[in-house]
Tab-separated table of C-alpha atoms in Angstrom:
chain	number	residue	atom	x	y	z
A	18	MET	CA	35.231	66.420	-42.657
A	19	GLU	CA	36.016	63.391	-40.499
A	20	THR	CA	38.199	60.806	-42.345
A	21	GLU	CA	36.287	57.420	-42.779
A	22	LYS	CA	37.748	54.771	-40.276
A	23	LYS	CA	38.537	51.428	-41.873
A	24	VAL	CA	37.510	48.102	-40.459
A	25	ASN	CA	39.097	44.667	-41.611
A	26	LEU	CA	39.023	41.123	-40.482
A	27	MET	CA	42.562	39.450	-39.962
A	28	GLU	CA	44.380	36.440	-38.859
A	29	PHE	CA	48.022	35.234	-38.389
A	30	ASP	CA	48.612	31.821	-39.963
A	31	SER	CA	45.015	30.827	-39.516
A	32	ASN	CA	45.047	32.212	-35.956
A	33	PRO	CA	42.219	34.717	-35.190
A	34	ASN	CA	43.905	35.935	-32.067
A	35	ILE	CA	45.481	38.892	-33.674
A	36	GLY	CA	46.048	40.768	-30.604
A	37	LEU	CA	48.498	38.352	-29.197
A	38	TYR	CA	50.941	39.312	-32.082
A	39	MET	CA	50.551	43.145	-32.210
A	40	PHE	CA	50.398	46.460	-30.647
A	41	ALA	CA	49.060	49.653	-32.158
A	42	ASN	CA	48.674	53.246	-31.285
A	43	ASP	CA	48.193	56.499	-33.212
A	44	LYS	CA	51.938	56.910	-33.866
A	45	PHE	CA	53.080	53.161	-34.900
A	46	ALA	CA	52.243	49.499	-34.926
A	47	ILE	CA	54.575	46.662	-33.884
A	48	ILE	CA	54.187	43.104	-35.042
A	49	GLY	CA	56.022	39.831	-34.407
A	50	ILE	CA	59.329	39.541	-36.287
A	51	ASP	CA	57.997	36.725	-38.790
A	52	ALA	CA	55.385	38.876	-40.180
A	53	ASN	CA	55.535	39.103	-44.084
A	54	LYS	CA	55.290	42.221	-46.146
A	55	GLU	CA	51.666	41.549	-47.267
A	56	LYS	CA	50.667	41.493	-43.588
A	57	MET	CA	52.565	44.577	-42.652
A	58	LYS	CA	50.911	46.468	-45.703
A	59	ALA	CA	47.495	45.314	-44.641
A	60	ILE	CA	47.911	46.586	-41.129
A	61	GLU	CA	49.482	49.988	-42.531
A	62	ASN	CA	46.642	50.367	-44.765
A	63	VAL	CA	43.762	50.083	-41.985
A	64	LEU	CA	45.728	51.701	-39.154
A	65	ASN	CA	47.521	54.415	-41.215
A	66	VAL	CA	50.655	54.206	-39.188
A	67	PRO	CA	54.146	52.820	-40.014
A	68	VAL	CA	54.498	49.085	-38.958
A	69	TYR	CA	57.652	47.818	-37.203
A	70	LYS	CA	58.844	44.085	-36.838
A	71	VAL	CA	60.051	43.177	-33.380
A	72	SER	CA	60.637	40.268	-31.007
A	73	VAL	CA	60.022	39.939	-27.393
A	74	LEU	CA	62.168	37.517	-25.452
A	75	SER	CA	62.608	35.620	-28.767
A	76	THR	CA	58.925	35.395	-29.380
A	77	GLU	CA	56.334	36.824	-31.782
A	78	LEU	CA	53.922	37.481	-29.094
A	79	VAL	CA	54.205	41.244	-29.054
A	80	GLY	CA	50.660	41.857	-27.789
A	81	ILE	CA	51.076	39.625	-24.741
A	82	PHE	CA	54.106	41.407	-23.498
A	83	VAL	CA	53.483	44.967	-24.373
A	84	ALA	CA	51.191	47.598	-23.150
A	85	GLY	CA	50.635	51.314	-23.699
A	86	ASN	CA	49.184	54.164	-25.417
A	87	ASP	CA	50.322	57.241	-27.568
A	88	ASP	CA	52.492	58.583	-24.680
A	89	PHE	CA	53.886	55.447	-23.026
A	90	LEU	CA	54.996	51.927	-23.920
A	91	VAL	CA	55.465	49.388	-20.984
A	92	VAL	CA	57.636	46.465	-21.681
A	93	PRO	CA	59.277	43.634	-19.793
A	94	ALA	CA	63.019	43.300	-19.338
A	95	MET	CA	64.232	41.776	-22.648
A	96	TYR	CA	67.354	40.843	-24.571
A	97	GLU	CA	69.691	43.715	-25.490
A	98	ASP	CA	69.156	43.708	-29.190
A	99	GLU	CA	65.297	43.682	-28.693
A	100	MET	CA	65.467	46.538	-26.167
A	101	LYS	CA	67.680	48.607	-28.617
A	102	GLU	CA	64.981	48.204	-31.442
A	103	PHE	CA	62.141	49.383	-28.828
A	104	GLU	CA	64.221	52.191	-27.868
A	105	LYS	CA	64.707	53.323	-31.330
A	106	ILE	CA	60.926	53.189	-32.208
A	107	CYS	CA	59.838	54.960	-29.037
A	108	LYS	CA	62.448	57.744	-29.500
A	109	LYS	CA	61.465	58.225	-33.111
A	110	HIS	CA	57.771	58.635	-32.082
A	111	ASP	CA	58.230	60.482	-28.976
A	112	VAL	CA	56.802	57.749	-26.669
A	113	LYS	CA	58.148	57.143	-23.247
A	114	LEU	CA	59.651	53.580	-22.782
A	115	LEU	CA	59.076	51.927	-19.373
A	116	VAL	CA	60.672	48.708	-18.486
A	117	LYS	CA	59.153	46.419	-15.823
A	118	ASP	CA	61.260	43.545	-14.441
A	119	PHE	CA	58.578	41.495	-12.735
A	120	LYS	CA	57.752	37.880	-12.549
A	121	LEU	CA	54.476	38.487	-14.232
A	122	ASN	CA	55.914	39.974	-17.343
A	123	THR	CA	53.188	39.580	-19.822
A	124	LEU	CA	52.213	43.183	-19.561
A	125	GLY	CA	50.034	43.205	-22.479
A	126	ASN	CA	47.961	40.689	-20.913
A	127	ASN	CA	47.794	42.266	-17.577
A	128	LEU	CA	47.563	45.967	-18.130
A	129	CYS	CA	45.090	48.123	-20.121
A	130	PHE	CA	45.971	51.794	-20.695
A	131	GLY	CA	42.999	53.989	-21.120
A	132	ASN	CA	42.491	57.846	-20.837
A	133	LYS	CA	44.614	58.879	-17.886
A	134	THR	CA	43.678	55.489	-16.288
A	135	ILE	CA	45.384	52.049	-16.333
A	136	LEU	CA	43.572	48.870	-15.454
A	137	ILE	CA	45.998	46.391	-13.859
A	138	ASN	CA	45.972	42.643	-12.768
A	139	HIS	CA	45.297	42.828	-8.978
A	140	GLU	CA	47.827	40.038	-8.432
A	141	TYR	CA	50.673	42.511	-9.101
A	142	PRO	CA	52.319	43.865	-5.751
A	143	LYS	CA	51.118	47.257	-4.675
A	144	SER	CA	54.421	48.788	-5.338
A	145	PHE	CA	53.916	47.987	-9.128
A	146	GLY	CA	50.799	50.137	-9.265
A	147	VAL	CA	52.258	52.918	-7.162
A	148	GLU	CA	55.272	53.152	-9.302
A	149	LEU	CA	53.371	52.973	-12.579
A	150	ALA	CA	51.058	55.885	-11.422
A	151	LYS	CA	54.113	57.864	-10.313
A	152	GLU	CA	55.651	57.359	-13.784
A	153	THR	CA	52.547	58.142	-16.015
A	154	GLY	CA	50.609	60.391	-13.676
A	155	TYR	CA	47.547	58.234	-14.505
A	156	LYS	CA	45.065	56.637	-12.038
A	157	VAL	CA	45.792	53.003	-11.544
A	158	ILE	CA	42.776	50.766	-11.007
A	159	GLU	CA	43.021	47.019	-10.004
A	160	LEU	CA	40.630	44.947	-11.920
A	161	LYS	CA	39.163	42.171	-9.831
A	162	VAL	CA	36.888	40.041	-11.963
A	163	PRO	CA	36.519	36.379	-10.598
A	164	GLU	CA	38.468	33.807	-12.701
A	165	TYR	CA	39.599	36.575	-15.033
A	166	HIS	CA	42.477	38.398	-13.483
A	167	ASN	CA	44.108	39.445	-16.729
A	168	ALA	CA	43.093	43.000	-17.076
A	169	GLY	CA	44.825	43.484	-20.537
A	170	ALA	CA	43.068	40.481	-21.957
A	171	ILE	CA	39.437	41.096	-20.954
A	172	ALA	CA	39.594	44.962	-21.711
A	173	THR	CA	40.870	47.025	-24.418
A	174	PHE	CA	40.972	50.811	-25.031
A	175	LYS	CA	40.450	51.860	-28.609
A	176	ASN	CA	39.468	55.172	-30.324
A	177	GLY	CA	38.860	56.796	-26.927
A	178	LYS	CA	36.682	54.032	-25.444
A	179	TYR	CA	36.744	50.671	-23.490
A	180	TYR	CA	35.581	47.435	-24.992
A	181	MET	CA	35.234	44.802	-22.235
A	182	SER	CA	34.437	41.259	-21.634
A	183	GLN	CA	30.913	40.356	-20.805
A	184	GLU	CA	32.407	38.906	-17.558
A	185	VAL	CA	33.183	42.467	-16.211
A	186	GLY	CA	30.509	43.809	-13.980
A	187	GLU	CA	29.686	47.449	-13.526
A	188	LYS	CA	30.964	47.290	-9.816
A	189	ASP	CA	34.304	46.189	-11.078
A	190	VAL	CA	34.721	49.293	-13.279
A	191	LYS	CA	32.563	52.019	-11.561
A	192	ASP	CA	35.287	54.597	-11.947
A	193	ILE	CA	35.303	54.468	-15.690
A	194	VAL	CA	31.845	53.328	-16.517
A	195	ASP	CA	31.254	56.515	-18.527
A	196	GLU	CA	34.269	55.529	-20.801
A	197	ILE	CA	32.906	52.014	-21.642
A	198	GLY	CA	31.635	51.889	-25.261
A	199	GLY	CA	30.778	48.197	-25.443
A	200	ILE	CA	30.706	44.808	-23.603
A	201	GLY	CA	30.846	41.482	-25.437
A	202	THR	CA	32.948	38.701	-26.907
A	203	ILE	CA	35.194	38.412	-29.782
A	204	ASN	CA	36.229	35.436	-32.152
A	205	ALA	CA	32.905	33.453	-31.710
A	206	GLY	CA	32.483	33.671	-27.977
A	207	SER	CA	35.895	34.518	-26.510
A	208	ASN	CA	36.002	36.750	-23.336
A	209	PHE	CA	39.628	37.728	-24.157
A	210	VAL	CA	38.580	40.698	-26.257
A	211	SER	CA	41.927	42.307	-26.629
A	212	SER	CA	43.202	39.120	-28.512
A	213	GLY	CA	40.753	40.030	-31.293
A	214	ILE	CA	40.745	43.616	-31.577
A	215	VAL	CA	43.585	45.850	-32.635
A	216	GLY	CA	42.958	49.391	-33.524
A	217	ASN	CA	43.666	53.143	-33.329
A	218	SER	CA	41.854	56.243	-34.137
A	219	ASN	CA	42.157	55.558	-37.802
A	220	GLY	CA	40.673	52.062	-38.030
A	221	VAL	CA	40.394	48.496	-36.482
A	222	LEU	CA	41.511	45.019	-37.138
A	223	ILE	CA	39.138	42.391	-35.723
A	224	GLY	CA	39.861	38.557	-35.358
A	225	SER	CA	38.651	36.649	-38.450
A	226	MET	CA	36.546	34.232	-36.489
A	227	SER	CA	34.229	36.936	-35.056
A	228	THR	CA	30.621	36.770	-35.746
A	229	THR	CA	28.496	39.303	-37.474
A	230	VAL	CA	27.039	40.337	-34.169
A	231	GLU	CA	30.367	40.563	-32.397
A	232	ILE	CA	31.804	42.666	-35.331
A	233	GLN	CA	28.908	44.980	-35.287
A	234	ASN	CA	29.192	45.360	-31.601
A	235	VAL	CA	32.868	46.355	-31.633
A	236	VAL	CA	32.282	48.727	-34.646
A	237	GLU	CA	29.425	50.556	-33.119
A	238	GLY	CA	30.473	50.454	-29.615
A	239	LEU	CA	33.950	51.972	-30.525
A	240	ASP	CA	32.595	54.457	-33.047
A	241	TYR	CA	34.257	52.852	-36.006
A	242	LEU	CA	31.079	53.450	-38.327
């Protein structure tokens, strides 16, 4: 019998863009260093994984800087004490840590890991995509959506499916069209869907400003019913 998946609305200090502050997979979740115990417990209750507090470049914006899935975590070059914490978490949960020292270091905003595919911002140099493909064994796809270059912001992959901004056309994602569970907005009209959706196979957290229709689209599209 399949375990019922949990769905909950969430915000951080009245900010519904929860994806800016968090990353989650089926092994763990990480959140900005200032998160309180109540928030961590609420996340753990929905996602059913241990939650760790970290900082990236002295900020709480974990979701902006970090990308990955159950097998890989891609992070920017950061301070030594911060890197040690990431190394410890990844080692404990058998996740390979990849460090990328590029000017465009907001990796969470610019990469979206799927099932053996990675959507990336086409503004990265070709060498970046080639290196990432070699290290992961995944197919790297440059996402070219006019005015929306941040692949990790306009697309998210949860519970085995992509959920994408309505600005993404079928021609932009023809190689993965069968894996797209839904297309829409979040937090009352935002195209940056990953900023309002944080989840794994156990449950999903959705930005608190999301409308009933947006919540329904996410829950149904990503099979969280």
